One Martini backbone bead per residue (centre of mass of N, CA, C, O) as a GRO file, in nm:
protein
  306
    1UNK     BB    1   1.126  -5.940  -2.872
    2UNK     BB    2   1.172  -5.872  -2.552
    3UNK     BB    3   1.050  -5.653  -2.304
    4UNK     BB    4   1.149  -5.466  -2.058
    5UNK     BB    5   0.969  -5.388  -1.782
    6UNK     BB    6   1.132  -5.142  -1.690
    7UNK     BB    7   1.124  -4.987  -1.957
    8UNK     BB    8   0.818  -4.982  -1.976
    9UNK     BB    9   0.768  -4.823  -1.716
   10UNK     BB   10   0.944  -4.578  -1.785
   11UNK     BB   11   0.793  -4.504  -2.043
   12UNK     BB   12   0.516  -4.464  -1.910
   13UNK     BB   13   0.608  -4.243  -1.708
   14UNK     BB   14   0.708  -4.041  -1.920
   15UNK     BB   15   0.437  -4.006  -2.067
   16UNK     BB   16   0.273  -3.913  -1.820
   17UNK     BB   17   0.448  -3.665  -1.754
   18UNK     BB   18   0.410  -3.521  -2.028
   19UNK     BB   19   0.102  -3.502  -2.009
   20UNK     BB   20   0.084  -3.337  -1.747
   21UNK     BB   21   0.260  -3.099  -1.843
   22UNK     BB   22   0.068  -3.025  -2.080
   23UNK     BB   23  -0.187  -2.966  -1.897
   24UNK     BB   24  -0.041  -2.800  -1.626
   25UNK     BB   25   0.245  -2.779  -1.633
   26UNK     BB   26   0.546  -2.707  -1.525
   27UNK     BB   27   0.720  -2.717  -1.233
   28UNK     BB   28   0.868  -2.473  -1.074
   29UNK     BB   29   1.099  -2.362  -0.895
   30UNK     BB   30   1.154  -2.204  -0.626
   31UNK     BB   31   1.215  -1.911  -0.513
   32UNK     BB   32   1.439  -1.719  -0.394
   33UNK     BB   33   1.518  -1.587  -0.113
   34UNK     BB   34   1.432  -1.266   0.019
   35UNK     BB   35   1.435  -0.968   0.122
   36UNK     BB   36   1.234  -0.743   0.236
   37UNK     BB   37   1.073  -0.497   0.041
   38UNK     BB   38   1.052  -0.124   0.043
   39UNK     BB   39   0.909   0.174   0.186
   40UNK     BB   40   1.025   0.509   0.285
   41UNK     BB   41   0.820   0.787   0.371
   42UNK     BB   42   0.930   1.126   0.404
   43UNK     BB   43   0.735   1.404   0.457
   44UNK     BB   44   0.961   1.618   0.549
   45UNK     BB   45   1.092   1.606   0.233
   46UNK     BB   46   0.850   1.684   0.081
   47UNK     BB   47   0.768   1.911  -0.216
   48UNK     BB   48   0.543   1.834  -0.439
   49UNK     BB   49   0.652   1.764  -0.747
   50UNK     BB   50   0.553   1.473  -0.877
   51UNK     BB   51   0.777   1.279  -0.988
   52UNK     BB   52   0.663   1.004  -0.897
   53UNK     BB   53   0.408   1.005  -1.065
   54UNK     BB   54   0.540   1.028  -1.345
   55UNK     BB   55   0.732   0.785  -1.327
   56UNK     BB   56   0.512   0.573  -1.284
   57UNK     BB   57   0.358   0.623  -1.549
   58UNK     BB   58   0.589   0.581  -1.747
   59UNK     BB   59   0.686   0.295  -1.673
   60UNK     BB   60   0.373   0.166  -1.661
   61UNK     BB   61   0.188   0.292  -1.878
   62UNK     BB   62  -0.005   0.515  -1.769
   63UNK     BB   63  -0.269   0.697  -1.793
   64UNK     BB   64  -0.372   1.005  -1.812
   65UNK     BB   65  -0.539   1.243  -1.627
   66UNK     BB   66  -0.755   1.480  -1.593
   67UNK     BB   67  -0.743   1.775  -1.467
   68UNK     BB   68  -0.870   1.900  -1.147
   69UNK     BB   69  -1.051   2.170  -1.012
   70UNK     BB   70  -1.164   2.192  -0.684
   71UNK     BB   71  -1.118   2.477  -0.505
   72UNK     BB   72  -0.941   2.346  -0.232
   73UNK     BB   73  -0.685   2.249  -0.410
   74UNK     BB   74  -0.371   2.156  -0.570
   75UNK     BB   75  -0.489   1.873  -0.591
   76UNK     BB   76  -0.540   1.703  -0.912
   77UNK     BB   77  -0.570   1.388  -0.845
   78UNK     BB   78  -0.701   1.300  -0.535
   79UNK     BB   79  -0.630   0.974  -0.593
   80UNK     BB   80  -0.611   0.660  -0.594
   81UNK     BB   81  -0.582   0.423  -0.871
   82UNK     BB   82  -0.567   0.219  -1.150
   83UNK     BB   83  -0.378   0.481  -1.285
   84UNK     BB   84  -0.280   0.563  -0.977
   85UNK     BB   85   0.003   0.469  -0.771
   86UNK     BB   86   0.077   0.772  -0.720
   87UNK     BB   87   0.009   1.022  -0.453
   88UNK     BB   88   0.020   1.367  -0.404
   89UNK     BB   89  -0.043   1.537  -0.126
   90UNK     BB   90  -0.229   1.844  -0.042
   91UNK     BB   91  -0.207   1.985   0.286
   92UNK     BB   92  -0.382   2.254   0.400
   93UNK     BB   93  -0.274   2.471   0.677
   94UNK     BB   94  -0.492   2.725   0.784
   95UNK     BB   95  -0.384   2.915   1.061
   96UNK     BB   96  -0.327   2.995   1.419
   97UNK     BB   97  -0.268   2.685   1.542
   98UNK     BB   98   0.027   2.700   1.425
   99UNK     BB   99   0.332   2.703   1.530
  100UNK     BB  100   0.634   2.884   1.521
  101UNK     BB  101   0.944   2.722   1.458
  102UNK     BB  102   1.262   2.809   1.539
  103UNK     BB  103   1.578   2.793   1.546
  104UNK     BB  104   1.648   2.765   1.893
  105UNK     BB  105   1.324   2.774   1.927
  106UNK     BB  106   1.011   2.685   2.120
  107UNK     BB  107   0.873   2.960   2.033
  108UNK     BB  108   0.690   3.194   1.913
  109UNK     BB  109   0.817   3.513   1.750
  110UNK     BB  110   0.569   3.559   1.548
  111UNK     BB  111   0.300   3.701   1.475
  112UNK     BB  112   0.026   3.664   1.278
  113UNK     BB  113  -0.031   3.973   1.213
  114UNK     BB  114   0.303   4.036   1.140
  115UNK     BB  115   0.358   3.826   0.943
  116UNK     BB  116   0.510   3.711   0.692
  117UNK     BB  117   0.433   3.499   0.442
  118UNK     BB  118   0.727   3.336   0.494
  119UNK     BB  119   0.664   3.334   0.842
  120UNK     BB  120   0.424   3.190   0.891
  121UNK     BB  121   0.198   2.923   1.016
  122UNK     BB  122   0.156   2.815   0.758
  123UNK     BB  123   0.091   2.488   0.590
  124UNK     BB  124   0.223   2.211   0.401
  125UNK     BB  125   0.136   1.876   0.346
  126UNK     BB  126   0.333   1.625   0.214
  127UNK     BB  127   0.214   1.315   0.039
  128UNK     BB  128   0.325   1.002  -0.077
  129UNK     BB  129   0.114   0.779  -0.192
  130UNK     BB  130   0.071   0.415  -0.142
  131UNK     BB  131   0.114   0.108  -0.131
  132UNK     BB  132   0.173  -0.095   0.166
  133UNK     BB  133   0.248  -0.391   0.156
  134UNK     BB  134   0.133  -0.589   0.348
  135UNK     BB  135   0.207  -0.850   0.550
  136UNK     BB  136  -0.124  -0.864   0.590
  137UNK     BB  137  -0.321  -0.878   0.322
  138UNK     BB  138  -0.653  -0.823   0.266
  139UNK     BB  139  -0.667  -0.859  -0.043
  140UNK     BB  140  -0.550  -1.147  -0.047
  141UNK     BB  141  -0.765  -1.278   0.139
  142UNK     BB  142  -1.018  -1.194  -0.060
  143UNK     BB  143  -0.916  -1.350  -0.294
  144UNK     BB  144  -1.070  -1.609  -0.500
  145UNK     BB  145  -0.827  -1.666  -0.739
  146UNK     BB  146  -0.515  -1.593  -0.670
  147UNK     BB  147  -0.403  -1.315  -0.804
  148UNK     BB  148  -0.290  -1.246  -0.523
  149UNK     BB  149   0.052  -1.207  -0.443
  150UNK     BB  150   0.372  -1.304  -0.331
  151UNK     BB  151   0.680  -1.224  -0.366
  152UNK     BB  152   1.022  -1.263  -0.316
  153UNK     BB  153   0.998  -0.948  -0.186
  154UNK     BB  154   0.723  -0.924  -0.020
  155UNK     BB  155   0.514  -0.841  -0.230
  156UNK     BB  156   0.217  -0.712  -0.372
  157UNK     BB  157   0.054  -0.893  -0.646
  158UNK     BB  158  -0.120  -0.851  -0.957
  159UNK     BB  159  -0.286  -1.081  -1.172
  160UNK     BB  160  -0.457  -1.004  -1.455
  161UNK     BB  161  -0.499  -1.300  -1.585
  162UNK     BB  162  -0.677  -1.389  -1.311
  163UNK     BB  163  -0.851  -1.167  -1.277
  164UNK     BB  164  -1.225  -1.108  -1.244
  165UNK     BB  165  -1.337  -0.832  -1.112
  166UNK     BB  166  -1.500  -0.851  -0.827
  167UNK     BB  167  -1.385  -0.643  -0.577
  168UNK     BB  168  -1.298  -0.755  -0.294
  169UNK     BB  169  -1.028  -0.599  -0.257
  170UNK     BB  170  -1.146  -0.314  -0.247
  171UNK     BB  171  -1.306  -0.358   0.020
  172UNK     BB  172  -1.065  -0.473   0.203
  173UNK     BB  173  -0.910  -0.219   0.177
  174UNK     BB  174  -0.828   0.027   0.427
  175UNK     BB  175  -0.678   0.249   0.208
  176UNK     BB  176  -0.780   0.276  -0.092
  177UNK     BB  177  -0.594   0.150  -0.328
  178UNK     BB  178  -0.741  -0.055  -0.477
  179UNK     BB  179  -0.858  -0.090  -0.828
  180UNK     BB  180  -1.073  -0.068  -1.092
  181UNK     BB  181  -1.077  -0.064  -1.447
  182UNK     BB  182  -1.350   0.075  -1.596
  183UNK     BB  183  -1.201   0.171  -1.886
  184UNK     BB  184  -1.082  -0.118  -1.928
  185UNK     BB  185  -1.035  -0.443  -1.801
  186UNK     BB  186  -1.175  -0.458  -1.503
  187UNK     BB  187  -0.934  -0.484  -1.321
  188UNK     BB  188  -0.702  -0.498  -1.082
  189UNK     BB  189  -0.501  -0.219  -0.949
  190UNK     BB  190  -0.149  -0.150  -0.858
  191UNK     BB  191   0.123  -0.142  -0.699
  192UNK     BB  192   0.438  -0.335  -0.774
  193UNK     BB  193   0.719  -0.222  -0.703
  194UNK     BB  194   0.861  -0.269  -0.963
  195UNK     BB  195   0.915  -0.579  -1.034
  196UNK     BB  196   1.078  -0.560  -1.301
  197UNK     BB  197   1.313  -0.400  -1.169
  198UNK     BB  198   1.390  -0.591  -0.940
  199UNK     BB  199   1.478  -0.833  -1.123
  200UNK     BB  200   1.725  -0.624  -1.236
  201UNK     BB  201   1.828  -0.436  -0.979
  202UNK     BB  202   1.618  -0.204  -0.953
  203UNK     BB  203   1.468   0.066  -0.857
  204UNK     BB  204   1.206   0.230  -0.829
  205UNK     BB  205   1.092   0.498  -1.004
  206UNK     BB  206   1.008   0.689  -0.772
  207UNK     BB  207   1.275   0.677  -0.609
  208UNK     BB  208   1.460   0.767  -0.844
  209UNK     BB  209   1.303   1.058  -0.888
  210UNK     BB  210   1.353   1.163  -0.611
  211UNK     BB  211   1.514   1.466  -0.509
  212UNK     BB  212   1.495   1.424  -0.162
  213UNK     BB  213   1.451   1.131  -0.045
  214UNK     BB  214   1.156   1.067   0.053
  215UNK     BB  215   1.193   0.810  -0.120
  216UNK     BB  216   1.278   0.493   0.017
  217UNK     BB  217   1.469   0.207  -0.077
  218UNK     BB  218   1.457  -0.135   0.067
  219UNK     BB  219   1.510  -0.294   0.334
  220UNK     BB  220   1.289  -0.299   0.582
  221UNK     BB  221   1.473  -0.313   0.837
  222UNK     BB  222   1.658  -0.079   0.752
  223UNK     BB  223   1.436   0.136   0.721
  224UNK     BB  224   1.337   0.128   1.016
  225UNK     BB  225   1.599   0.219   1.145
  226UNK     BB  226   1.611   0.490   0.991
  227UNK     BB  227   1.335   0.601   1.083
  228UNK     BB  228   1.402   0.617   1.388
  229UNK     BB  229   1.637   0.811   1.354
  230UNK     BB  230   1.477   1.039   1.217
  231UNK     BB  231   1.275   1.082   1.446
  232UNK     BB  232   1.482   1.171   1.660
  233UNK     BB  233   1.579   1.425   1.512
  234UNK     BB  234   1.305   1.574   1.506
  235UNK     BB  235   1.263   1.580   1.812
  236UNK     BB  236   1.523   1.747   1.872
  237UNK     BB  237   1.398   1.992   1.681
  238UNK     BB  238   1.075   2.007   1.786
  239UNK     BB  239   0.912   1.773   1.623
  240UNK     BB  240   0.676   1.620   1.810
  241UNK     BB  241   0.451   1.523   1.587
  242UNK     BB  242   0.622   1.316   1.492
  243UNK     BB  243   0.557   0.998   1.311
  244UNK     BB  244   0.507   0.660   1.277
  245UNK     BB  245   0.366   0.456   1.000
  246UNK     BB  246   0.394   0.102   0.995
  247UNK     BB  247   0.677   0.015   1.156
  248UNK     BB  248   0.511  -0.178   1.305
  249UNK     BB  249   0.304  -0.469   1.418
  250UNK     BB  250   0.012  -0.345   1.479
  251UNK     BB  251  -0.060  -0.319   1.192
  252UNK     BB  252  -0.224  -0.581   1.072
  253UNK     BB  253  -0.051  -0.796   1.218
  254UNK     BB  254   0.268  -0.685   1.080
  255UNK     BB  255   0.259  -0.445   0.907
  256UNK     BB  256   0.448  -0.238   0.680
  257UNK     BB  257   0.642  -0.218   0.375
  258UNK     BB  258   0.495   0.073   0.356
  259UNK     BB  259   0.605   0.356   0.517
  260UNK     BB  260   0.578   0.645   0.753
  261UNK     BB  261   0.650   0.993   0.801
  262UNK     BB  262   0.477   1.211   1.011
  263UNK     BB  263   0.338   1.557   1.097
  264UNK     BB  264   0.074   1.407   1.186
  265UNK     BB  265  -0.203   1.274   1.192
  266UNK     BB  266  -0.327   1.023   1.001
  267UNK     BB  267  -0.605   1.158   0.929
  268UNK     BB  268  -0.483   1.396   0.767
  269UNK     BB  269  -0.380   1.163   0.543
  270UNK     BB  270  -0.601   0.941   0.511
  271UNK     BB  271  -0.532   0.752   0.766
  272UNK     BB  272  -0.583   0.494   0.957
  273UNK     BB  273  -0.531   0.431   1.286
  274UNK     BB  274  -0.710   0.136   1.282
  275UNK     BB  275  -0.691  -0.097   1.082
  276UNK     BB  276  -0.888  -0.353   0.932
  277UNK     BB  277  -0.953  -0.699   0.913
  278UNK     BB  278  -1.209  -0.867   0.767
  279UNK     BB  279  -1.131  -1.163   0.857
  280UNK     BB  280  -1.197  -1.113   1.168
  281UNK     BB  281  -1.528  -1.120   1.103
  282UNK     BB  282  -1.610  -1.406   1.016
  283UNK     BB  283  -1.663  -1.567   1.275
  284UNK     BB  284  -1.868  -1.381   1.420
  285UNK     BB  285  -2.068  -1.366   1.180
  286UNK     BB  286  -2.122  -1.672   1.165
  287UNK     BB  287  -2.234  -1.709   1.450
  288UNK     BB  288  -2.471  -1.513   1.418
  289UNK     BB  289  -2.600  -1.663   1.180
  290UNK     BB  290  -2.650  -1.930   1.326
  291UNK     BB  291  -2.819  -1.813   1.556
  292UNK     BB  292  -3.040  -1.688   1.379
  293UNK     BB  293  -3.123  -1.952   1.239
  294UNK     BB  294  -3.204  -2.103   1.498
  295UNK     BB  295  -3.424  -1.909   1.595
  296UNK     BB  296  -3.597  -1.921   1.339
  297UNK     BB  297  -3.642  -2.226   1.348
  298UNK     BB  298  -3.787  -2.237   1.624
  299UNK     BB  299  -4.014  -2.046   1.549
  300UNK     BB  300  -4.123  -2.217   1.315
  301UNK     BB  301  -4.190  -2.467   1.481
  302UNK     BB  302  -4.383  -2.331   1.682
  303UNK     BB  303  -4.585  -2.220   1.468
  304UNK     BB  304  -4.648  -2.494   1.332
  305UNK     BB  305  -4.779  -2.629   1.582
  306UNK     BB  306  -5.013  -2.411   1.600
   0.00000   0.00000   0.00000
């Protein structure tokens, strides 16, 4: 019995398709587009309870680190790391240079020498630091394996099964967020913005645990509008040093999806005033390298002729 050429071709195509799918895997449909999600951290509401740190470690099953007494601060965490994705900074400002502003009065009413301990001008700045989930993430640009991706929520996510532990992302991050787990799998780790919780419609663990709503989660554009409103309220109350960090598009040519309201200059919180994208230096550095190679080549030719 003769075989229909059309059926033969279709059968051959089906076999080839199944073979390709078996070798490289079936291509999944693209994820549905979502609004960009992120954090707004209002440091004026932070009380330093570290509930966000603990909630982050519990949900993501991150090992606890041994507390260290630095002798200069109550901050025993120190910094963000591969196993600490939320870090509450304790920034002690002790001295007579900070004026005491009381409600309804714009000038200090109690002198430093006679002030009671709970009315003096000393203050602690609390700041819950986290990955900024940059709109143009330098870590993603530097990753050679494609392990750092953007999710459907426009967050920056590290795939540990693809990461080779090269550390390029660690160097590229201007905020010192991402780090390699030297005592574990030696791959890069950082905040995932609780991607597994977002997939099920839950807010991140740190925002859920925050008792003062210092950490607010939601759509980035809505958070930015709320942040500007909150900044205006603080300015009306005489807190003129309050400022937003990362809420505009100036930082890293696109802004941050995790931004902050600060009560002092960014440098006080160990945040760079003008973070740089290393990728912007590639073209100038390459041109200088080519120029240097050309000069050395001409010098070599000249000396060889002699």
